[in-house]
mmCIF file of C-alpha atoms and ligand atoms in Angstrom:
data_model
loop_
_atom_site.group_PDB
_atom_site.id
_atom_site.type_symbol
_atom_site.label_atom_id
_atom_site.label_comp_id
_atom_site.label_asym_id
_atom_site.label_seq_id
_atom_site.Cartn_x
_atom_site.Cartn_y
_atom_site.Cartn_z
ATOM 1 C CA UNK F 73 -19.165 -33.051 12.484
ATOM 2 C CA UNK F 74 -18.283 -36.788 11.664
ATOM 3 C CA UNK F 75 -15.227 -38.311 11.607
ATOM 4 C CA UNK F 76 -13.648 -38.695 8.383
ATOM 5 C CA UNK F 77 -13.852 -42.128 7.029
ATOM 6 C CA UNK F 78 -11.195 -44.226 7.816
ATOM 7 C CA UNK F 79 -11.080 -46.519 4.490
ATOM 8 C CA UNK F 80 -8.118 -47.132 1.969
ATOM 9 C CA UNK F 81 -10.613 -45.216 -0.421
ATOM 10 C CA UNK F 82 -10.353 -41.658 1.589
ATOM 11 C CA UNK F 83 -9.064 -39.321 0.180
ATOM 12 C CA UNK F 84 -5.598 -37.486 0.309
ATOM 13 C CA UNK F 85 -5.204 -35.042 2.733
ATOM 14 C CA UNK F 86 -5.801 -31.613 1.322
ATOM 15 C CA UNK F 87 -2.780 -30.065 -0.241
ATOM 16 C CA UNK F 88 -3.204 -26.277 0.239
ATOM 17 C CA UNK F 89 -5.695 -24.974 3.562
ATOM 18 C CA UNK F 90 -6.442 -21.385 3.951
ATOM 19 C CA UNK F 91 -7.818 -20.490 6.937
ATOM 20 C CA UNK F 92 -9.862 -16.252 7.255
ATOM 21 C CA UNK F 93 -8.707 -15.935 11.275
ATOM 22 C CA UNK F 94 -11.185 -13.996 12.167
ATOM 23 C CA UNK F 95 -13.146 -13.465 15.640
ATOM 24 C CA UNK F 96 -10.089 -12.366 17.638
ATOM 25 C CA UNK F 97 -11.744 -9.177 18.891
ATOM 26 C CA UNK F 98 -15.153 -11.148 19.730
ATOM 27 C CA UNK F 99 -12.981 -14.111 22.158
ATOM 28 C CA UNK F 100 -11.714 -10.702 23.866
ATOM 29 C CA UNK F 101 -15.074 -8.891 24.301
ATOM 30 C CA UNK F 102 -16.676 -11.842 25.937
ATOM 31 C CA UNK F 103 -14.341 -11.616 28.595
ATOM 32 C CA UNK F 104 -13.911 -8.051 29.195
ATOM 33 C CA UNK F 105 -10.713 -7.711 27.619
ATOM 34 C CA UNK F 106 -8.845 -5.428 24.912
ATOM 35 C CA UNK F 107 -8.870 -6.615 21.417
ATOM 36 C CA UNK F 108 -5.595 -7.218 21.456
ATOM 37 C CA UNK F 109 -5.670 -9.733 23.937
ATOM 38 C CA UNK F 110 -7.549 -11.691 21.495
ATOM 39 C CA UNK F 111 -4.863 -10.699 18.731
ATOM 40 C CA UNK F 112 -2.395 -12.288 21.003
ATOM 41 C CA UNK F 113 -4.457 -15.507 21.634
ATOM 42 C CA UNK F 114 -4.754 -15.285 17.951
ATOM 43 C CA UNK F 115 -0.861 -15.329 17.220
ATOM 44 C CA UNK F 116 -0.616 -18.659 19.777
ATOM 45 C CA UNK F 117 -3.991 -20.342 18.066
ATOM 46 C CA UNK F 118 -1.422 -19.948 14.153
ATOM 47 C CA UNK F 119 1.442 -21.647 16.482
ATOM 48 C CA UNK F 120 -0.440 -24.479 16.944
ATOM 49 C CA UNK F 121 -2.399 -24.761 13.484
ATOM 50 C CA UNK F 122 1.016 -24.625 11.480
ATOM 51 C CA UNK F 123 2.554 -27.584 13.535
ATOM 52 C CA UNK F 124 -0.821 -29.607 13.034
ATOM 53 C CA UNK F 125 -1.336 -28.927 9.575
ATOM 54 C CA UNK F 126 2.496 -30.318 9.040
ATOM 55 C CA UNK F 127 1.492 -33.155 10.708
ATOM 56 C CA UNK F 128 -1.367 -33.915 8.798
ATOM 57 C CA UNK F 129 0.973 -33.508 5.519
ATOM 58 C CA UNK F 130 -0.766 -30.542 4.475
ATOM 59 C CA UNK F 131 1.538 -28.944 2.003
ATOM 60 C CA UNK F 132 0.347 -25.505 2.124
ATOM 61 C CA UNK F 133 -0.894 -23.158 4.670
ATOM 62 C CA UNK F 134 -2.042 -19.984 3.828
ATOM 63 C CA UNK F 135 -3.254 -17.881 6.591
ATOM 64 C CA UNK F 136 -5.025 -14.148 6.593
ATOM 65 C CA UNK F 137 -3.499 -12.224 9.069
ATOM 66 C CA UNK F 138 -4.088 -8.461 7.813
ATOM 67 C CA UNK F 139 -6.160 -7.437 5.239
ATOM 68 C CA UNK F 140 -5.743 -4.121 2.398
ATOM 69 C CA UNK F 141 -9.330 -2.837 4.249
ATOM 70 C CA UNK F 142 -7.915 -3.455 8.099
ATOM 71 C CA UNK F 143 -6.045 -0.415 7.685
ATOM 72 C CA UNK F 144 -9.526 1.075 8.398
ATOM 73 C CA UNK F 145 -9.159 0.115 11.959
ATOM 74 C CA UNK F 146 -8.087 2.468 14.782
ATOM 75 C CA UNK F 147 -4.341 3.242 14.508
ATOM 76 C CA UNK F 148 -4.052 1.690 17.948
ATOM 77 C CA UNK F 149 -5.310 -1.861 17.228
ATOM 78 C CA UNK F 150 -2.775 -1.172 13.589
ATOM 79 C CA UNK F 151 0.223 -0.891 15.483
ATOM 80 C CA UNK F 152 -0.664 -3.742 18.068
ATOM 81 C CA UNK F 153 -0.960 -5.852 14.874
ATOM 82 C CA UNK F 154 1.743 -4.878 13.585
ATOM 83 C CA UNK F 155 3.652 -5.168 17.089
ATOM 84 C CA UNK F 156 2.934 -8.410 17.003
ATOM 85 C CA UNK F 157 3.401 -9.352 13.162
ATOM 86 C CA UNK F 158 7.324 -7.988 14.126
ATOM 87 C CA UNK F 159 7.417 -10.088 17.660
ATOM 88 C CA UNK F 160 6.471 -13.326 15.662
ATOM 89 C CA UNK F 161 8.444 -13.024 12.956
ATOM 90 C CA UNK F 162 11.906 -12.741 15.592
ATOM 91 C CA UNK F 163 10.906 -14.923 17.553
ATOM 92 C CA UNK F 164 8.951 -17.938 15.914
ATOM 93 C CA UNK F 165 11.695 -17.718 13.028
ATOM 94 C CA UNK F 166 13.664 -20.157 14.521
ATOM 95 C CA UNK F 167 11.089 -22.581 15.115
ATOM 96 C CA UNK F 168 9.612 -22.841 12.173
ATOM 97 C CA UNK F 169 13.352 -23.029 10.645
ATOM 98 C CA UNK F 170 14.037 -26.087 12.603
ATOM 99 C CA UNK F 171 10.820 -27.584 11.835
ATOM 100 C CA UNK F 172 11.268 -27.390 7.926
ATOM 101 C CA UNK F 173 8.273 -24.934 7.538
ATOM 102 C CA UNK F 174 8.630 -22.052 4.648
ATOM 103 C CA UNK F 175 7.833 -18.547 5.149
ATOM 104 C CA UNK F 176 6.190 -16.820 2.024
ATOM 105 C CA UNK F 177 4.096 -13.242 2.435
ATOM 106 C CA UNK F 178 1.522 -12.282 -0.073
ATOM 107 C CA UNK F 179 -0.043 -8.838 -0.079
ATOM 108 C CA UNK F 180 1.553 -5.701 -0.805
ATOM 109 C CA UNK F 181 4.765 -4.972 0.948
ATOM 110 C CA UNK F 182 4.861 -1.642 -0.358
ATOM 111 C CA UNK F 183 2.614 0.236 2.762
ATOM 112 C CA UNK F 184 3.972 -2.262 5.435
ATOM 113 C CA UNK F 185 7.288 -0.330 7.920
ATOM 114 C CA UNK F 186 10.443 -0.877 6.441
ATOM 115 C CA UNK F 187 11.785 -2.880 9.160
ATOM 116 C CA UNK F 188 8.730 -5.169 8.609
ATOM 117 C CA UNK F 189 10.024 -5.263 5.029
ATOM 118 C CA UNK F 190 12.920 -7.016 6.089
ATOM 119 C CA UNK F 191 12.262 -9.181 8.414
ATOM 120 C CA UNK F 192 9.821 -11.187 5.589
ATOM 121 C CA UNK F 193 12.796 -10.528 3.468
ATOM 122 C CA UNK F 194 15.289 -12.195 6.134
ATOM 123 C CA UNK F 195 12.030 -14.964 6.855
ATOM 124 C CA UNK F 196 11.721 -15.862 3.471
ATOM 125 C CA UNK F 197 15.334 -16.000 2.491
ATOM 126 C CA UNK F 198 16.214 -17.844 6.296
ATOM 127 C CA UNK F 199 13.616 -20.922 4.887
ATOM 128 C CA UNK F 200 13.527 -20.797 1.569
ATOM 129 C CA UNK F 201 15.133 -24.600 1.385
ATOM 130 C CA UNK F 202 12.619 -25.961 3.688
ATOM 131 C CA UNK F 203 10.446 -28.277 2.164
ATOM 132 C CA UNK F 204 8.215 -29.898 4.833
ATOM 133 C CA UNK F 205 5.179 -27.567 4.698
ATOM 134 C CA UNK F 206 4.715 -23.977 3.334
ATOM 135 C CA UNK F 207 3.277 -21.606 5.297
ATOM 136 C CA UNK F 208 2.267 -18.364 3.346
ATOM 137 C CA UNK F 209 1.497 -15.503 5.565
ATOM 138 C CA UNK F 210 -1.343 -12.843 3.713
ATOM 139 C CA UNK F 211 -0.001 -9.352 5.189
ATOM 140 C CA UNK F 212 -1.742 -5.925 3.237
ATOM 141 C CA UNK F 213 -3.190 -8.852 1.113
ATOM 142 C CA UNK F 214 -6.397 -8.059 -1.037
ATOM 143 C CA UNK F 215 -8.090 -10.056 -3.851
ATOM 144 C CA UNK F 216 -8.858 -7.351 -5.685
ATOM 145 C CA UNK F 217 -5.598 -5.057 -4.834
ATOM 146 C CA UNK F 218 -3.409 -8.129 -5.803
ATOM 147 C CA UNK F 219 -5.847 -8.695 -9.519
ATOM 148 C CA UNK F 220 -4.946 -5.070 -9.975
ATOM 149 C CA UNK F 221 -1.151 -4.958 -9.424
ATOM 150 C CA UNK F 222 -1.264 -7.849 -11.589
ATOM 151 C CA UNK F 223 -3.087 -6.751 -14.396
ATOM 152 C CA UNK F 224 -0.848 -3.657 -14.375
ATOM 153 C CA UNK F 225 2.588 -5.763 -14.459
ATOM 154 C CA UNK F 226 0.924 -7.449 -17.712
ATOM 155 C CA UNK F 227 0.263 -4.419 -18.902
ATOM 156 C CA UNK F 228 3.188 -2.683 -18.756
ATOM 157 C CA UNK F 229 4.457 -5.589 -20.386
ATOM 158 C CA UNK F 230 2.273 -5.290 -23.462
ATOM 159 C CA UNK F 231 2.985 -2.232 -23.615
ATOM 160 C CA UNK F 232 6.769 -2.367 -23.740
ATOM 161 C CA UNK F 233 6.085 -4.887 -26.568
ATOM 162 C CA UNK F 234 7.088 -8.096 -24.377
ATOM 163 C CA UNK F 235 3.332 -9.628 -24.680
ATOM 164 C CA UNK F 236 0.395 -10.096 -26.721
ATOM 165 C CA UNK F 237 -2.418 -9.327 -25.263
ATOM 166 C CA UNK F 238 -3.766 -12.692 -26.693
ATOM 167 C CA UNK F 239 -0.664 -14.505 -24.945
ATOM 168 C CA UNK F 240 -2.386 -13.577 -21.572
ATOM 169 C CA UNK F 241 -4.332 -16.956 -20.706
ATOM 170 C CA UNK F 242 -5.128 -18.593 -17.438
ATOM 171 C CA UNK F 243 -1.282 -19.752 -16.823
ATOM 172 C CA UNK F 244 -0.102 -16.551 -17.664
ATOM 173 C CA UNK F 245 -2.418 -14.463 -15.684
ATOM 174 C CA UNK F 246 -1.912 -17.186 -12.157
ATOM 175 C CA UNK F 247 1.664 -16.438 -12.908
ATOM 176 C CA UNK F 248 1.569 -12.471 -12.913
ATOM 177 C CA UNK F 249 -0.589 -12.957 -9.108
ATOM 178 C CA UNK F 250 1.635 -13.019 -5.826
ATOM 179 C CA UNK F 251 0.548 -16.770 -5.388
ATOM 180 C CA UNK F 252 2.622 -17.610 -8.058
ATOM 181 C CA UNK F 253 4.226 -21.077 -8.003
ATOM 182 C CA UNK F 254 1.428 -22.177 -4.754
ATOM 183 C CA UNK F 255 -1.706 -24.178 -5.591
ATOM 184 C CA UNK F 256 -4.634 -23.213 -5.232
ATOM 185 C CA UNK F 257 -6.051 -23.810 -1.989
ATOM 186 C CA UNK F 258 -8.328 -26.935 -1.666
ATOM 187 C CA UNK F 259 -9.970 -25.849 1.442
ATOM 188 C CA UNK F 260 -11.111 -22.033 2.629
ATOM 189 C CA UNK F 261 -11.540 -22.152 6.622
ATOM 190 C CA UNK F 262 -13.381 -19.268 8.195
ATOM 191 C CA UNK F 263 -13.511 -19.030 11.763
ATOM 192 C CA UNK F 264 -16.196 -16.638 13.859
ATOM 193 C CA UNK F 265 -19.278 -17.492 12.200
ATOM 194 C CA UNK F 266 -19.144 -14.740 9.172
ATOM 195 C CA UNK F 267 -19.648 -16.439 5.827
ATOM 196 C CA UNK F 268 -18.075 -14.578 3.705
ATOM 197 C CA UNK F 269 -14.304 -13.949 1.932
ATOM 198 C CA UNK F 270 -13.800 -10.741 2.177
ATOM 199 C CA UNK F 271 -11.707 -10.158 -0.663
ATOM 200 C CA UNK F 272 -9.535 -13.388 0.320
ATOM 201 C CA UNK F 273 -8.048 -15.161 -2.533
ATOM 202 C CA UNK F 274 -10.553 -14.277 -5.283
ATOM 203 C CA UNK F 275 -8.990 -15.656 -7.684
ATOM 204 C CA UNK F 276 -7.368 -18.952 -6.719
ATOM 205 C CA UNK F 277 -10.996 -19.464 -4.846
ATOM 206 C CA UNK F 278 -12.167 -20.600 -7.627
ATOM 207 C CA UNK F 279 -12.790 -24.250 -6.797
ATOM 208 C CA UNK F 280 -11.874 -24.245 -3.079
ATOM 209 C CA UNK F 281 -14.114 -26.421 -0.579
ATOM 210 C CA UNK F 282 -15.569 -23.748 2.131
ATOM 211 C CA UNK F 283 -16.244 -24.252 5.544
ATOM 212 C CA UNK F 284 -17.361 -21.922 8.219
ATOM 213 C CA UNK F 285 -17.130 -22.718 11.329
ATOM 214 C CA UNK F 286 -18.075 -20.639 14.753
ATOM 215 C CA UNK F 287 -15.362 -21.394 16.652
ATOM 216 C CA UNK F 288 -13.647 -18.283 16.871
ATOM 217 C CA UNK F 289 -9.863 -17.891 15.931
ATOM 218 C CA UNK F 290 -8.044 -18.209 19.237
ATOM 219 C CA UNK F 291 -9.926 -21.489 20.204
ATOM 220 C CA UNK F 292 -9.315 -22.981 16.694
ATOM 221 C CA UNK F 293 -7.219 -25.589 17.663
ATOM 222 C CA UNK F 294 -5.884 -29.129 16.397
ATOM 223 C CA UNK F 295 -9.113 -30.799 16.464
ATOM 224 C CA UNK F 296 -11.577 -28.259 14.682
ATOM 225 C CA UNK F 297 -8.666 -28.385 12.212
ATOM 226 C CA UNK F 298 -9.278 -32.292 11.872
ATOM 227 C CA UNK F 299 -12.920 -31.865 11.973
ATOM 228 C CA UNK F 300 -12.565 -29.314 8.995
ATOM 229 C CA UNK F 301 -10.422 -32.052 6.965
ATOM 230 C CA UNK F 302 -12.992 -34.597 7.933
ATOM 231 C CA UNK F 303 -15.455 -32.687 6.526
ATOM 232 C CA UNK F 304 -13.764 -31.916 3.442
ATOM 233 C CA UNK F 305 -13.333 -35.121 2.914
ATOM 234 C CA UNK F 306 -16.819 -35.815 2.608
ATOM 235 C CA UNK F 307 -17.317 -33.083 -0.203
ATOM 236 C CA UNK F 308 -17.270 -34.145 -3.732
ATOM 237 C CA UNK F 309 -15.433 -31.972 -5.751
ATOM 238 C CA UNK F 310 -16.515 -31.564 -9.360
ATOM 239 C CA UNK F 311 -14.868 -28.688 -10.849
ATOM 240 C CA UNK F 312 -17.831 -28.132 -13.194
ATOM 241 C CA UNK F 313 -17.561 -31.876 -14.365
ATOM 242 C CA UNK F 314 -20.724 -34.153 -14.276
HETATM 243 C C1 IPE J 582 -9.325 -11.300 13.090
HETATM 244 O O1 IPE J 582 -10.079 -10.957 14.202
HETATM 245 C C2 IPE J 582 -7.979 -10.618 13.091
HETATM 246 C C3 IPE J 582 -7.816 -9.621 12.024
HETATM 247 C C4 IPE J 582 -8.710 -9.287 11.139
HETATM 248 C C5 IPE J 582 -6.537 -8.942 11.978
HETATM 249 P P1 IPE J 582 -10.929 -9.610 14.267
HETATM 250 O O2 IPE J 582 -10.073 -8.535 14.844
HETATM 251 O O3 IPE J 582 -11.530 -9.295 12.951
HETATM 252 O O4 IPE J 582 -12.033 -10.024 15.307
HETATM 253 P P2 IPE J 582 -13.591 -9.676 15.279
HETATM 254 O O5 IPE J 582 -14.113 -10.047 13.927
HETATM 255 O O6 IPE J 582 -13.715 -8.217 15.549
HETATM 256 O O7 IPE J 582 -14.170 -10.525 16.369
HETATM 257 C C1 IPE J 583 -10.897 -10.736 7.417
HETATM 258 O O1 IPE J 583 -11.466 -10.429 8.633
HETATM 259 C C2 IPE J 583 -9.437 -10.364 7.418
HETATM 260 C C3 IPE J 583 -8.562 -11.193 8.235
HETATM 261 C C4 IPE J 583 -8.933 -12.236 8.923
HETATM 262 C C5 IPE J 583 -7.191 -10.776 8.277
HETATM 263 P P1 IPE J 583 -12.227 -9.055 8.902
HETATM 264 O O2 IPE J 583 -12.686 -9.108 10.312
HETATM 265 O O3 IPE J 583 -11.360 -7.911 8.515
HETATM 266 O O4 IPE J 583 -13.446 -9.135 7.869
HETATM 267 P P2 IPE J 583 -14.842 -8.404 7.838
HETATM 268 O O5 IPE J 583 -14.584 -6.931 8.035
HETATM 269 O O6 IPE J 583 -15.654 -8.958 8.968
HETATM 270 O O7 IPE J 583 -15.434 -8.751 6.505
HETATM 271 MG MG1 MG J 584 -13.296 -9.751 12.059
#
């Protein structure tokens, strides 16, 4: 990829990345290791990315880290996830504290352990005054699970006679979502060659600059995330405008 032009002209830095981390259990195969080797490179590879994007002034970071279908997955490779969702959130809490970042979780908290449950309780409550970047963490996160419990929350609220069913507009609807109050992301990264969402942010998608890139997640590092904004920057976003 080029890199990005260097004129008064270019534009601002992206506001909101999302990055789909995927290709974890592919940088452990090709060296005859466990899967959750790679998980563990993976959880070092987010260390880096969230102290670049703040850097860059990238306001929002959302990253995929478990998915409402990678429950699927042998019960072994759950736990080590989840063994290492709980190690990170101890021990990287203070960091990111210190260096102004805020913790958010999207996704369902409802299947996660209850000790899990707190600690993104404690997390989000430990940073919520931090202002320097956000960095939202998608844990039992689905598009479509996320649609659903929203559309359900709305319409329990018709029903108890608190809404019109007309009064549901776009606003309304972003509102009822668990990405309430964060932009939508400018910028979808997906490592490991698949092109493809997979049921990542459906909705606030919507207008998001995609890149896929085959660099798999535990080698994404500070460059490929420059080379990502660089090529953003060379997009022309249009938003159905002429
Ligand atoms: C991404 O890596 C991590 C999670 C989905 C939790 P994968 O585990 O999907 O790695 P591949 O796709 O099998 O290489
Ligand atoms: C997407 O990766 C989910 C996360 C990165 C957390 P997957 O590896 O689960 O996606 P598929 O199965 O290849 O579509
Ligand atoms: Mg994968």
């Amino acid at each position: 990829m080029q890199p990005a032009p260097q004129s008064a002209a270019a534009p601002p830095s992206p506001a909101h990345v999302a990055v789909i981390m995927d290709g974890n259990g592919r940088w452990a195969k090709a060296r005859g290791l466990p899967r959750v080797a790679g998980h563990k490179r993976g959880a070092d590879a987010v260390r880096t990315i969230v102290e670049s994007c703040a850097e860059m002034g990238i306001r929002y970071l959302t990253l995929y880290a478990f998915s409402s279908e990678n429950w699927k997955r042998p019960a072994e490779e759950v736990d080590d996830l989840m063994g290492l969702l709980r190690i990170h959130l101890t021990t990287e809490i203070d960091r990111m504290s210190r260096n102004g970042v805020r913790l958010r979780f999207i996704g369902d908290r409802k299947r996660l352990a209850p000790d899990i449950v707190r600690l993104i309780g404690e997390a989000e409550a430990r940073t919520r005054d931090n202002r320097r970047l956000d960095l939202v963490l998608a844990i039992n996160y689905g598009g479509h699970d996320e649609i659903l419990r929203a559309a359900r929350r709305l319409a329990g609220e018709a029903a108890a006679g608190r809404l019109e069913p007309d009064e549901i507009d776009e606003a309304r609807f972003a509102a009822a979502l668990d990405t309430a109050e964060i932009p939508p992301p400018d910028l979808i990264i997906r490592t490991s060659g698949e092109q493809r969402l997979s049921n990542f942010l459906l909705w606030q998608a919507a207008y998001a600059e995609l890149i896929f890139t085959s660099v798999l997640w535990p080698d994404f590092n500070r460059q490929c995330l420059a080379d990502a904004v660089a090529e953003y920057h060379r997009r022309e976003r249009r938003y159905g405008g002429s």
